[in-house]
mmCIF file with all atom_site columns, C-alpha atoms in Angstrom:
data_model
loop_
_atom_site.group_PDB
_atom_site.id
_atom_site.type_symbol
_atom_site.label_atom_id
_atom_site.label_alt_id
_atom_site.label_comp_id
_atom_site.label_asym_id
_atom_site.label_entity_id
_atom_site.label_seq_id
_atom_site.pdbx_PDB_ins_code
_atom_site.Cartn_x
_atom_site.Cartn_y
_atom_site.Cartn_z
_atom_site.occupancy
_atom_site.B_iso_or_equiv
_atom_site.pdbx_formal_charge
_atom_site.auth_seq_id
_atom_site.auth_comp_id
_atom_site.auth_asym_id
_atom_site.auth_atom_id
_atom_site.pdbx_PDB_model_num
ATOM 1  C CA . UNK A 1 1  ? -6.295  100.631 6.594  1.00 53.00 ? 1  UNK A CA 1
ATOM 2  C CA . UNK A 1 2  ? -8.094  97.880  8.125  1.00 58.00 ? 2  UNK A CA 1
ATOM 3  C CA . UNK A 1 3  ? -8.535  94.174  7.026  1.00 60.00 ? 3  UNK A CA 1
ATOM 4  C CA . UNK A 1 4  ? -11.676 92.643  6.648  1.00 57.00 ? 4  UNK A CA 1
ATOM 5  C CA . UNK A 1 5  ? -11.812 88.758  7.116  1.00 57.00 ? 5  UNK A CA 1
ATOM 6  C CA . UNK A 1 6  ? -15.077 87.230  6.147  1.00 60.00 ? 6  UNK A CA 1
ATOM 7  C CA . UNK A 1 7  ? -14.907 84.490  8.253  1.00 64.00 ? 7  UNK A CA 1
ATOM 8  C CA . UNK A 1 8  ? -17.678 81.260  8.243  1.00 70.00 ? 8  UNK A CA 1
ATOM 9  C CA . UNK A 1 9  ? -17.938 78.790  10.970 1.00 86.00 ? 9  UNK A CA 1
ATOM 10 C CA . UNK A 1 10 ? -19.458 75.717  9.580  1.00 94.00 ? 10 UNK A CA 1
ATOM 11 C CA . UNK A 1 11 ? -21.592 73.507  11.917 1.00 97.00 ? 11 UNK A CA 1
ATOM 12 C CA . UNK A 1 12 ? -21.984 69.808  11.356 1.00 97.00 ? 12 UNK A CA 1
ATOM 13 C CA . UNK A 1 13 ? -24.740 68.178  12.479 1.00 98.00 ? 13 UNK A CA 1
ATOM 14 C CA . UNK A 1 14 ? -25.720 64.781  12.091 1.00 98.00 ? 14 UNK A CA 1
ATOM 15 C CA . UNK A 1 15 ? -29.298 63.553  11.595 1.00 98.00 ? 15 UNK A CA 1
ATOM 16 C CA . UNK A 1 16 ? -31.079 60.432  12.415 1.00 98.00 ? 16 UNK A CA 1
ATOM 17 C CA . UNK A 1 17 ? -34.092 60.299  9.616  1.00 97.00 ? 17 UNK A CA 1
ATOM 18 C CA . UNK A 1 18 ? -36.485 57.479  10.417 1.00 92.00 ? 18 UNK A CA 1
ATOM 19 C CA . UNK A 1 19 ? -38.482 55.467  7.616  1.00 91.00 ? 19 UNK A CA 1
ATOM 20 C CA . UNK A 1 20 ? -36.481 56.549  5.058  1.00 92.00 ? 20 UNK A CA 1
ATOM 21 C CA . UNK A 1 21 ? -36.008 53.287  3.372  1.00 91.00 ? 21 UNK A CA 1
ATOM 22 C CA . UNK A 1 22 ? -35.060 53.266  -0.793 1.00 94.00 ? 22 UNK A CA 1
ATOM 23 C CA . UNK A 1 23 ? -32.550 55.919  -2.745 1.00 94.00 ? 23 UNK A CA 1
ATOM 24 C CA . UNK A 1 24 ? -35.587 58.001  -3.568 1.00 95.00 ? 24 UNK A CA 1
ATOM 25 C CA . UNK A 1 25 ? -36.020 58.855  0.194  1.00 94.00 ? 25 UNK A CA 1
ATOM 26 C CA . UNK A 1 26 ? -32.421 59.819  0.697  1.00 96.00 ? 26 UNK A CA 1
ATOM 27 C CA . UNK A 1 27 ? -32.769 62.226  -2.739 1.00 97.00 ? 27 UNK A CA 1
ATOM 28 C CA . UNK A 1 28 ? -36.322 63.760  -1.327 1.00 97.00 ? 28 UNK A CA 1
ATOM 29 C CA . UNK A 1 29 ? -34.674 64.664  1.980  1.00 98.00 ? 29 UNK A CA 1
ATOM 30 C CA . UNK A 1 30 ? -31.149 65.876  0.780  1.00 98.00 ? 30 UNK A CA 1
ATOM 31 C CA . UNK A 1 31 ? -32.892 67.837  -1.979 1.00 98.00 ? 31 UNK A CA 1
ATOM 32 C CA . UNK A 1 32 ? -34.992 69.369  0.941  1.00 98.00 ? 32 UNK A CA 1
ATOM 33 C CA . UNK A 1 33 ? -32.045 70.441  2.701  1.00 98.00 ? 33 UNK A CA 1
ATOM 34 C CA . UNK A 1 34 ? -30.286 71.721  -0.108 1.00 98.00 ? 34 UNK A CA 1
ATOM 35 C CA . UNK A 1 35 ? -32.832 74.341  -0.875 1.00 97.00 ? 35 UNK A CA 1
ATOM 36 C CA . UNK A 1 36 ? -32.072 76.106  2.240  1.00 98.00 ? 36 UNK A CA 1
ATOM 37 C CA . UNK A 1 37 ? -30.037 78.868  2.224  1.00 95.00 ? 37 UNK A CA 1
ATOM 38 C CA . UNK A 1 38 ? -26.518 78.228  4.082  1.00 96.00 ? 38 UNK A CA 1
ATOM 39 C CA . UNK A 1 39 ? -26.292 74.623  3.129  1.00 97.00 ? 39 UNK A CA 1
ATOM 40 C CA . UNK A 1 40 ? -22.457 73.523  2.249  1.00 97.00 ? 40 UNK A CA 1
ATOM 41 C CA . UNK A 1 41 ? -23.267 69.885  2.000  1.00 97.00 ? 41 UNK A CA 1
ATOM 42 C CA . UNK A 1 42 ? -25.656 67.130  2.532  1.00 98.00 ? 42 UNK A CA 1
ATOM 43 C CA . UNK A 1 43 ? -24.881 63.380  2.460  1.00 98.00 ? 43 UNK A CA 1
ATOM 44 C CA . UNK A 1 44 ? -27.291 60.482  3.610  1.00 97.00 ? 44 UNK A CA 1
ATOM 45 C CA . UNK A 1 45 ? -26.443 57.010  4.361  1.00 96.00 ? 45 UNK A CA 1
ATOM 46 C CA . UNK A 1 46 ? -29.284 54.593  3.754  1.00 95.00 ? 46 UNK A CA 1
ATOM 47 C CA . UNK A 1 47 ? -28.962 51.765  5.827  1.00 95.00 ? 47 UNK A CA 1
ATOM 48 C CA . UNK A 1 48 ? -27.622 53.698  8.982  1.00 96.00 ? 48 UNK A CA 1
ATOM 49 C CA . UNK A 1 49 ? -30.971 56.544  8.433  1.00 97.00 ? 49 UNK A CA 1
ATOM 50 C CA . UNK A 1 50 ? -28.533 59.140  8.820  1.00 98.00 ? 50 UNK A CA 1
ATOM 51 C CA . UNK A 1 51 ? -28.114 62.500  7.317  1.00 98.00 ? 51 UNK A CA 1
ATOM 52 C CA . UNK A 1 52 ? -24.700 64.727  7.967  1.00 98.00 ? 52 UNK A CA 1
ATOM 53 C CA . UNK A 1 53 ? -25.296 68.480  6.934  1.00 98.00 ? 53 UNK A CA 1
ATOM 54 C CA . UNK A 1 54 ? -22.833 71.016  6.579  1.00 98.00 ? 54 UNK A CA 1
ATOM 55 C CA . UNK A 1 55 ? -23.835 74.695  6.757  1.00 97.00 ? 55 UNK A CA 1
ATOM 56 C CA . UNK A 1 56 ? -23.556 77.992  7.859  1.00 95.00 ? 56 UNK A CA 1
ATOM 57 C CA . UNK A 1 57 ? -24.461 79.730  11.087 1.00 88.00 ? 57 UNK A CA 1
ATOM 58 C CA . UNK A 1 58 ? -27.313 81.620  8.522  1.00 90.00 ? 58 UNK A CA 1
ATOM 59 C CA . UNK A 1 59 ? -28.980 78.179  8.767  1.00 95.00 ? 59 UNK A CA 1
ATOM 60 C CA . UNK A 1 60 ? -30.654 76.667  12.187 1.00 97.00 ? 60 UNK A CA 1
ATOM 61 C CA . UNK A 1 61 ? -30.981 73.418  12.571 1.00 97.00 ? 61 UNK A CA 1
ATOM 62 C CA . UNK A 1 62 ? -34.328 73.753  13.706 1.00 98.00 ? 62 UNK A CA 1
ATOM 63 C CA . UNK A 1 63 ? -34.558 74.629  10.059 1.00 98.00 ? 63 UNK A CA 1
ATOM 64 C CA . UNK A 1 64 ? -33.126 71.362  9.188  1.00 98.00 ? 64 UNK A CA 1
ATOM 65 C CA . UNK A 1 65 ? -35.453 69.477  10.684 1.00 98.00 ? 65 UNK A CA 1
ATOM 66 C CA . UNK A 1 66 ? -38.546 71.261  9.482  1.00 98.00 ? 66 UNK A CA 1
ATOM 67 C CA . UNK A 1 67 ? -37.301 70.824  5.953  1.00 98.00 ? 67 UNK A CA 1
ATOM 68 C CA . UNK A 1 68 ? -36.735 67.410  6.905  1.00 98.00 ? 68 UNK A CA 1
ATOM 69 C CA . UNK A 1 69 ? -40.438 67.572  7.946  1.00 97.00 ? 69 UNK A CA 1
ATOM 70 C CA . UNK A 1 70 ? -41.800 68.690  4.872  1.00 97.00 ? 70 UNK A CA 1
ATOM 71 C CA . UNK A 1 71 ? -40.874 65.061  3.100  1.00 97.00 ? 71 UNK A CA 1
ATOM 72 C CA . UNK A 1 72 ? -42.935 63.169  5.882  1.00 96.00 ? 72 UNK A CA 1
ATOM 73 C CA . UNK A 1 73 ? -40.346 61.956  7.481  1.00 96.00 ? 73 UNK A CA 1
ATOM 74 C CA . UNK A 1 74 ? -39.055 63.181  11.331 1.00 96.00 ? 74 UNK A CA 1
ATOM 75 C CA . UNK A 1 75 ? -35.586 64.023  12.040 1.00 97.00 ? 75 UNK A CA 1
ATOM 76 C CA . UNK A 1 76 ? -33.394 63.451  15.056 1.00 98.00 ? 76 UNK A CA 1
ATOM 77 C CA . UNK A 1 77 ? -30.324 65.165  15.872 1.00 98.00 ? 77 UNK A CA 1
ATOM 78 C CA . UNK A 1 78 ? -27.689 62.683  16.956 1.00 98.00 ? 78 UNK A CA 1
ATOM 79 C CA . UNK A 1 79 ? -24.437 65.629  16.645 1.00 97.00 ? 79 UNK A CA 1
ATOM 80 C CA . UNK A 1 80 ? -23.583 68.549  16.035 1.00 96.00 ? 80 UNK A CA 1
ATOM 81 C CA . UNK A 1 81 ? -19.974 70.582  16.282 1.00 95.00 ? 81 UNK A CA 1
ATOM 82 C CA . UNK A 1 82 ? -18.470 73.745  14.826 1.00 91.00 ? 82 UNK A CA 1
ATOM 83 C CA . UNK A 1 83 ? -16.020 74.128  12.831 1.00 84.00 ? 83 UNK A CA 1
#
């Protein structure tokens, strides 16, 4: 009898999101992030521009930033670690 473990790295990776400048911004890009598949959590801090995203290894952040892309703004990785 063997034991299965299911086991998820998470990778954190911290964003720098240029021009995004009012709450609506921060909602357009987490929301965009969110949709992906893999996502654990999204949090963006206005006045630093930054966005920290939580997600599986079934997510790139490649495809972080082009989701990022798709609400006209650019995104910048500043970090990123496993977990």
């Amino acid at each position: 009898c063997g034991v299965i473990l299911n086991l998820t790295w998470w990778v954190i990776s911290v964003i720098k999101v240029e021009g995004m400048h009012c709450p609506l911004c921060t909602t357009a890009v987490k929301k965009a992030i969110k949709d992906l598949d893999g996502i654990e959590k999204v949090s963006a801090i206005l006045n630093t521009k930054e966005v920290t995203v939580t997600y599986s290894e079934k997510t790139t952040l490649n495809q972080i930033l082009d989701a990022i892309k798709t609400t006209s703004y650019t995104g910048v990785e500043i970090s990123t670690i496993k977990e």
